[in-house]
XYZ file of N, CA, C and O in Angstrom:
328
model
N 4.470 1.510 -19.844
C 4.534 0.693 -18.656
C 3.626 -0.512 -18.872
O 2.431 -0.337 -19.109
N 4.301 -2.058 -18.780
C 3.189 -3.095 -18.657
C 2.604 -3.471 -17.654
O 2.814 -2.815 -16.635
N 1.907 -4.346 -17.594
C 0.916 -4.918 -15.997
C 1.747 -5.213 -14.991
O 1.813 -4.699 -13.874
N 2.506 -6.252 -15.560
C 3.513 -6.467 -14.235
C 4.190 -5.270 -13.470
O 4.248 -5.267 -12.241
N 4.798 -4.057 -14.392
C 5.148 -2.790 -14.505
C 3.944 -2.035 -13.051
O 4.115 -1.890 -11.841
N 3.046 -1.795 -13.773
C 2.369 -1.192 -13.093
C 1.286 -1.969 -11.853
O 0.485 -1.353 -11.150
N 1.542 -3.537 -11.832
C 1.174 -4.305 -10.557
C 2.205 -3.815 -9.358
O 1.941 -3.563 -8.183
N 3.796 -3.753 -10.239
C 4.939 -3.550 -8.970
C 4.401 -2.446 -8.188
O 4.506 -2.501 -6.963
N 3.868 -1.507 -8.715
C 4.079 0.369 -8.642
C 2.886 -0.029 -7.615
O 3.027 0.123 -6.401
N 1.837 -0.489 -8.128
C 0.644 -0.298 -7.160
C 1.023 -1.223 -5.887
O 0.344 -1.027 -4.879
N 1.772 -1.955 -5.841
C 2.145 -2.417 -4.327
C 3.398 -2.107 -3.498
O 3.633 -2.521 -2.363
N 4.122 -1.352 -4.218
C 5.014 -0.860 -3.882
C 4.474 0.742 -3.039
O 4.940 1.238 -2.014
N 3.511 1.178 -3.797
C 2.856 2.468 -3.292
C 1.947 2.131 -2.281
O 2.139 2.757 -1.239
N 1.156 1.454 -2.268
C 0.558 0.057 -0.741
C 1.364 0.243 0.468
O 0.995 0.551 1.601
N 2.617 -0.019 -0.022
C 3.436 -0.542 1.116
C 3.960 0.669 1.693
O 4.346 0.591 2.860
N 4.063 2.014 0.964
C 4.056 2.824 1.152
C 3.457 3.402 2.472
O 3.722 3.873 3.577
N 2.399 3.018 1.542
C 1.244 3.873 2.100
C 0.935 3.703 3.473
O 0.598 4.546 4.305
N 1.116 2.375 3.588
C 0.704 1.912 5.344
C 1.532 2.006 5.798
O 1.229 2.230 6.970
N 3.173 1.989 5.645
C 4.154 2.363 6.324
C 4.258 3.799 7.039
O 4.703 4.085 8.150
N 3.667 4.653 5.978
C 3.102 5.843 6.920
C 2.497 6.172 7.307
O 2.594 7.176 8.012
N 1.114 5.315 7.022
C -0.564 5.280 8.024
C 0.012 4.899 9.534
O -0.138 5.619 10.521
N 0.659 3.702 9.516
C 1.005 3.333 10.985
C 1.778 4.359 11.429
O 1.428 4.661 12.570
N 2.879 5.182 10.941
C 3.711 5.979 11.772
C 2.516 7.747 12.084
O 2.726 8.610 12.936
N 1.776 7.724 11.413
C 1.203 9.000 11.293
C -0.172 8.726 12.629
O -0.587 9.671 13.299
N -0.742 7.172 12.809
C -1.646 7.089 13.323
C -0.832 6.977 14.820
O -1.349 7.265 15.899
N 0.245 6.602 14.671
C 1.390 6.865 16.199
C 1.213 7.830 16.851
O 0.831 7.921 18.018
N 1.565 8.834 15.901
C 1.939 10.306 16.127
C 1.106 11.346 15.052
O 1.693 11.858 14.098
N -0.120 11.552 15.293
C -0.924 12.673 14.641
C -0.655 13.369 14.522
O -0.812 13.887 13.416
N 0.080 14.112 15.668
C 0.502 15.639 16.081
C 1.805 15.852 15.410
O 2.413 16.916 15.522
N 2.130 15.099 14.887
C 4.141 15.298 14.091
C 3.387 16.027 12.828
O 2.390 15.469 12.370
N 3.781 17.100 12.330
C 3.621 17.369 11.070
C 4.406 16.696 9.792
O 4.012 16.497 8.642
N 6.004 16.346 10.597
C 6.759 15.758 9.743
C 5.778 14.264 8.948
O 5.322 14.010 7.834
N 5.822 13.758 9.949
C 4.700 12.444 9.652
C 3.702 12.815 8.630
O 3.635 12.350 7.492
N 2.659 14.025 9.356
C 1.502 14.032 8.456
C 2.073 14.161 7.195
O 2.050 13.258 6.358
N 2.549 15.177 7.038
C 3.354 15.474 5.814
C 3.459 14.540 4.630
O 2.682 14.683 3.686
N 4.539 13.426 4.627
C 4.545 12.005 4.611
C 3.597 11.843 4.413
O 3.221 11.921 3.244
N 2.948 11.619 5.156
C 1.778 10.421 5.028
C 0.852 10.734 3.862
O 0.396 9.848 3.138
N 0.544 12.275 3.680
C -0.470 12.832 3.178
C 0.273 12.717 1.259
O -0.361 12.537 0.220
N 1.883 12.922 1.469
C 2.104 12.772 -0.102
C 2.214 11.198 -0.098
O 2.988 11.011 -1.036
N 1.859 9.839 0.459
C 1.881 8.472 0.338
C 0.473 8.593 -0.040
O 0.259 8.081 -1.139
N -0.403 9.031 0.436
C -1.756 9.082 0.148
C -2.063 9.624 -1.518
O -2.871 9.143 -2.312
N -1.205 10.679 -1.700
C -0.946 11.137 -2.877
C -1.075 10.442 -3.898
O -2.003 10.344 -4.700
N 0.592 9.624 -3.784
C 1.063 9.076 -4.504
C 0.396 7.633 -4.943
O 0.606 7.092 -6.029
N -0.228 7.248 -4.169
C -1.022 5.893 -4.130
C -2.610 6.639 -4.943
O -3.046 5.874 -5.803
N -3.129 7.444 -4.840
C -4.318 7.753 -5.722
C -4.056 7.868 -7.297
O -4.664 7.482 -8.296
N -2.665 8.700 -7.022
C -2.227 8.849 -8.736
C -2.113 7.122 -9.290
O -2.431 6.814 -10.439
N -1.716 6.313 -8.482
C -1.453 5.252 -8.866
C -2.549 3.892 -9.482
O -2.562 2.961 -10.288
N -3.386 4.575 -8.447
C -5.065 3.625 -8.546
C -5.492 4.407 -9.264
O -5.408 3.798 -10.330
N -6.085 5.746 -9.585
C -6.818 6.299 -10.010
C -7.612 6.957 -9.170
O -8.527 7.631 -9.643
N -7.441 6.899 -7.971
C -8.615 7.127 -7.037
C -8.486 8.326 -6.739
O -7.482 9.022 -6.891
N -9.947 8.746 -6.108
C -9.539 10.237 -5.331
C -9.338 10.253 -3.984
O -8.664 11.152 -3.481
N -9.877 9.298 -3.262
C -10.011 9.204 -1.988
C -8.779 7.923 -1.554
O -8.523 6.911 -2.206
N -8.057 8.449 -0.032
C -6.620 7.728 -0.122
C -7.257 6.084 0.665
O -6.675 5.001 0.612
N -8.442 6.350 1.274
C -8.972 5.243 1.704
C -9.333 4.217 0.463
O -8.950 3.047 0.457
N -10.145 4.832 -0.618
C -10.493 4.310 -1.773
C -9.329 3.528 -2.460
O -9.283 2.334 -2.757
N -8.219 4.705 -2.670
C -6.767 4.152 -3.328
C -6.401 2.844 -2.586
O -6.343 1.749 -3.144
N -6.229 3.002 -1.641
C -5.920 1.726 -0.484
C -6.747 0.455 -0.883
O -6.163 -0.492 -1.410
N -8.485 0.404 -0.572
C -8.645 -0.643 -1.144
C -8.519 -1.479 -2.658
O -8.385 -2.637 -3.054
N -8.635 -0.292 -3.142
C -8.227 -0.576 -5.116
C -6.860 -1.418 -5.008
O -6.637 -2.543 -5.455
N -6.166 -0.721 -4.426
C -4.922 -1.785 -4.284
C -4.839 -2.852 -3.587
O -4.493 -3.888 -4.154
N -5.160 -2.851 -2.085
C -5.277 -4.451 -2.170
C -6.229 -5.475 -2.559
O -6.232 -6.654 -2.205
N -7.284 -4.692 -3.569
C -7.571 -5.688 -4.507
C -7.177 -6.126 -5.696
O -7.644 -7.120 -6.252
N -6.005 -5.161 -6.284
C -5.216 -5.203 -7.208
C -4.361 -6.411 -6.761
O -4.480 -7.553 -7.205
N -3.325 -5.928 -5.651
C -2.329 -7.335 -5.470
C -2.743 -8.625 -5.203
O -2.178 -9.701 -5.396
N -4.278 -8.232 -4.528
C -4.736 -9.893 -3.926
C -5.012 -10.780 -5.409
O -4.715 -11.957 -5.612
N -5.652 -9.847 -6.327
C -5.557 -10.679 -7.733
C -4.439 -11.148 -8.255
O -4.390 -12.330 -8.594
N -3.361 -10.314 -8.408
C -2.089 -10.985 -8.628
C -1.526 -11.333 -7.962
O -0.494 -11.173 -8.612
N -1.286 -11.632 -7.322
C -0.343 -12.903 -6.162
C -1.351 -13.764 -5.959
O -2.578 -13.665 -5.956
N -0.761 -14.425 -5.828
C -1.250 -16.067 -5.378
C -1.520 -16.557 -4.318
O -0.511 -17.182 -3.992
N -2.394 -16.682 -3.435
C -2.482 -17.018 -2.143
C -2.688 -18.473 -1.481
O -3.114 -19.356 -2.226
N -2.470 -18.723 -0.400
C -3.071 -19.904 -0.068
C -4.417 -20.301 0.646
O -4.955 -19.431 1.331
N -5.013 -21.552 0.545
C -6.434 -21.491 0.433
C -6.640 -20.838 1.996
O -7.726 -20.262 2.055
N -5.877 -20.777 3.282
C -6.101 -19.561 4.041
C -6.149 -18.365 3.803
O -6.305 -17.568 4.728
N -6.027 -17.954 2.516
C -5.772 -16.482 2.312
C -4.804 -16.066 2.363
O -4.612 -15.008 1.765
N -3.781 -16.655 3.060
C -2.462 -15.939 2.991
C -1.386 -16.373 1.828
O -1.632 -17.343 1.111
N -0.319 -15.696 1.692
C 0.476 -15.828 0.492
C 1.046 -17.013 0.825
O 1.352 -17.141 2.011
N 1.282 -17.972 0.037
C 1.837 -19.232 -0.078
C 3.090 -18.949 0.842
O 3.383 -17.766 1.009
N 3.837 -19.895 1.440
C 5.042 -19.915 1.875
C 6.218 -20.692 1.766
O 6.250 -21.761 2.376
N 7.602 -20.185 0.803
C 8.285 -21.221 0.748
C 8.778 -22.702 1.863
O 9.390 -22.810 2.926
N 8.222 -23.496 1.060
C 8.747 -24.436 1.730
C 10.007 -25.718 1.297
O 10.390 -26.122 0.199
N 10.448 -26.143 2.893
C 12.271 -26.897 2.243
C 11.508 -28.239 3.044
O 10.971 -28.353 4.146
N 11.780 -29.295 1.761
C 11.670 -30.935 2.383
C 12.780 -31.221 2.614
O 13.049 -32.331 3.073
């Protein structure tokens, strides 16, 4: 696997990850959710290296914020049409 390879994986598992932080922090009490959430947490440590899914989380968005490109607000550039 190369960088770009494994830049995709670590933001792809990111996106993951908060997609089921928000649905799990909705609904605590769903096991279905926790469930979820807890193998996104998983899957995102195997990915960083981390042990902790909070830890994994920031490793990654300091991973993508290095690779992507942002604008001097911080946010990701935005296509623009003249």
């Amino acid at each position: 696997m190369d960088a770009s390879q494994v830049g995709e994986e670590i933001e792809g598992q990111l996106k993951r990850y908060r997609w089921w932080e928000r649905r799990f922090l909705a609904a605590p009490t769903d096991a279905r959710v926790r469930a979820r959430f807890e193998l996104a947490v998983e899957a995102l440590c195997a990915a960083t290296g981390e042990r902790c899914g909070r830890e994994a989380a920031s490793t990654a968005e300091r991973h993508v914020r290095a690779v992507r490109p942002t604008g001097g607000d911080g946010r990701r550039p935005t296509k623009r049409t003249v």
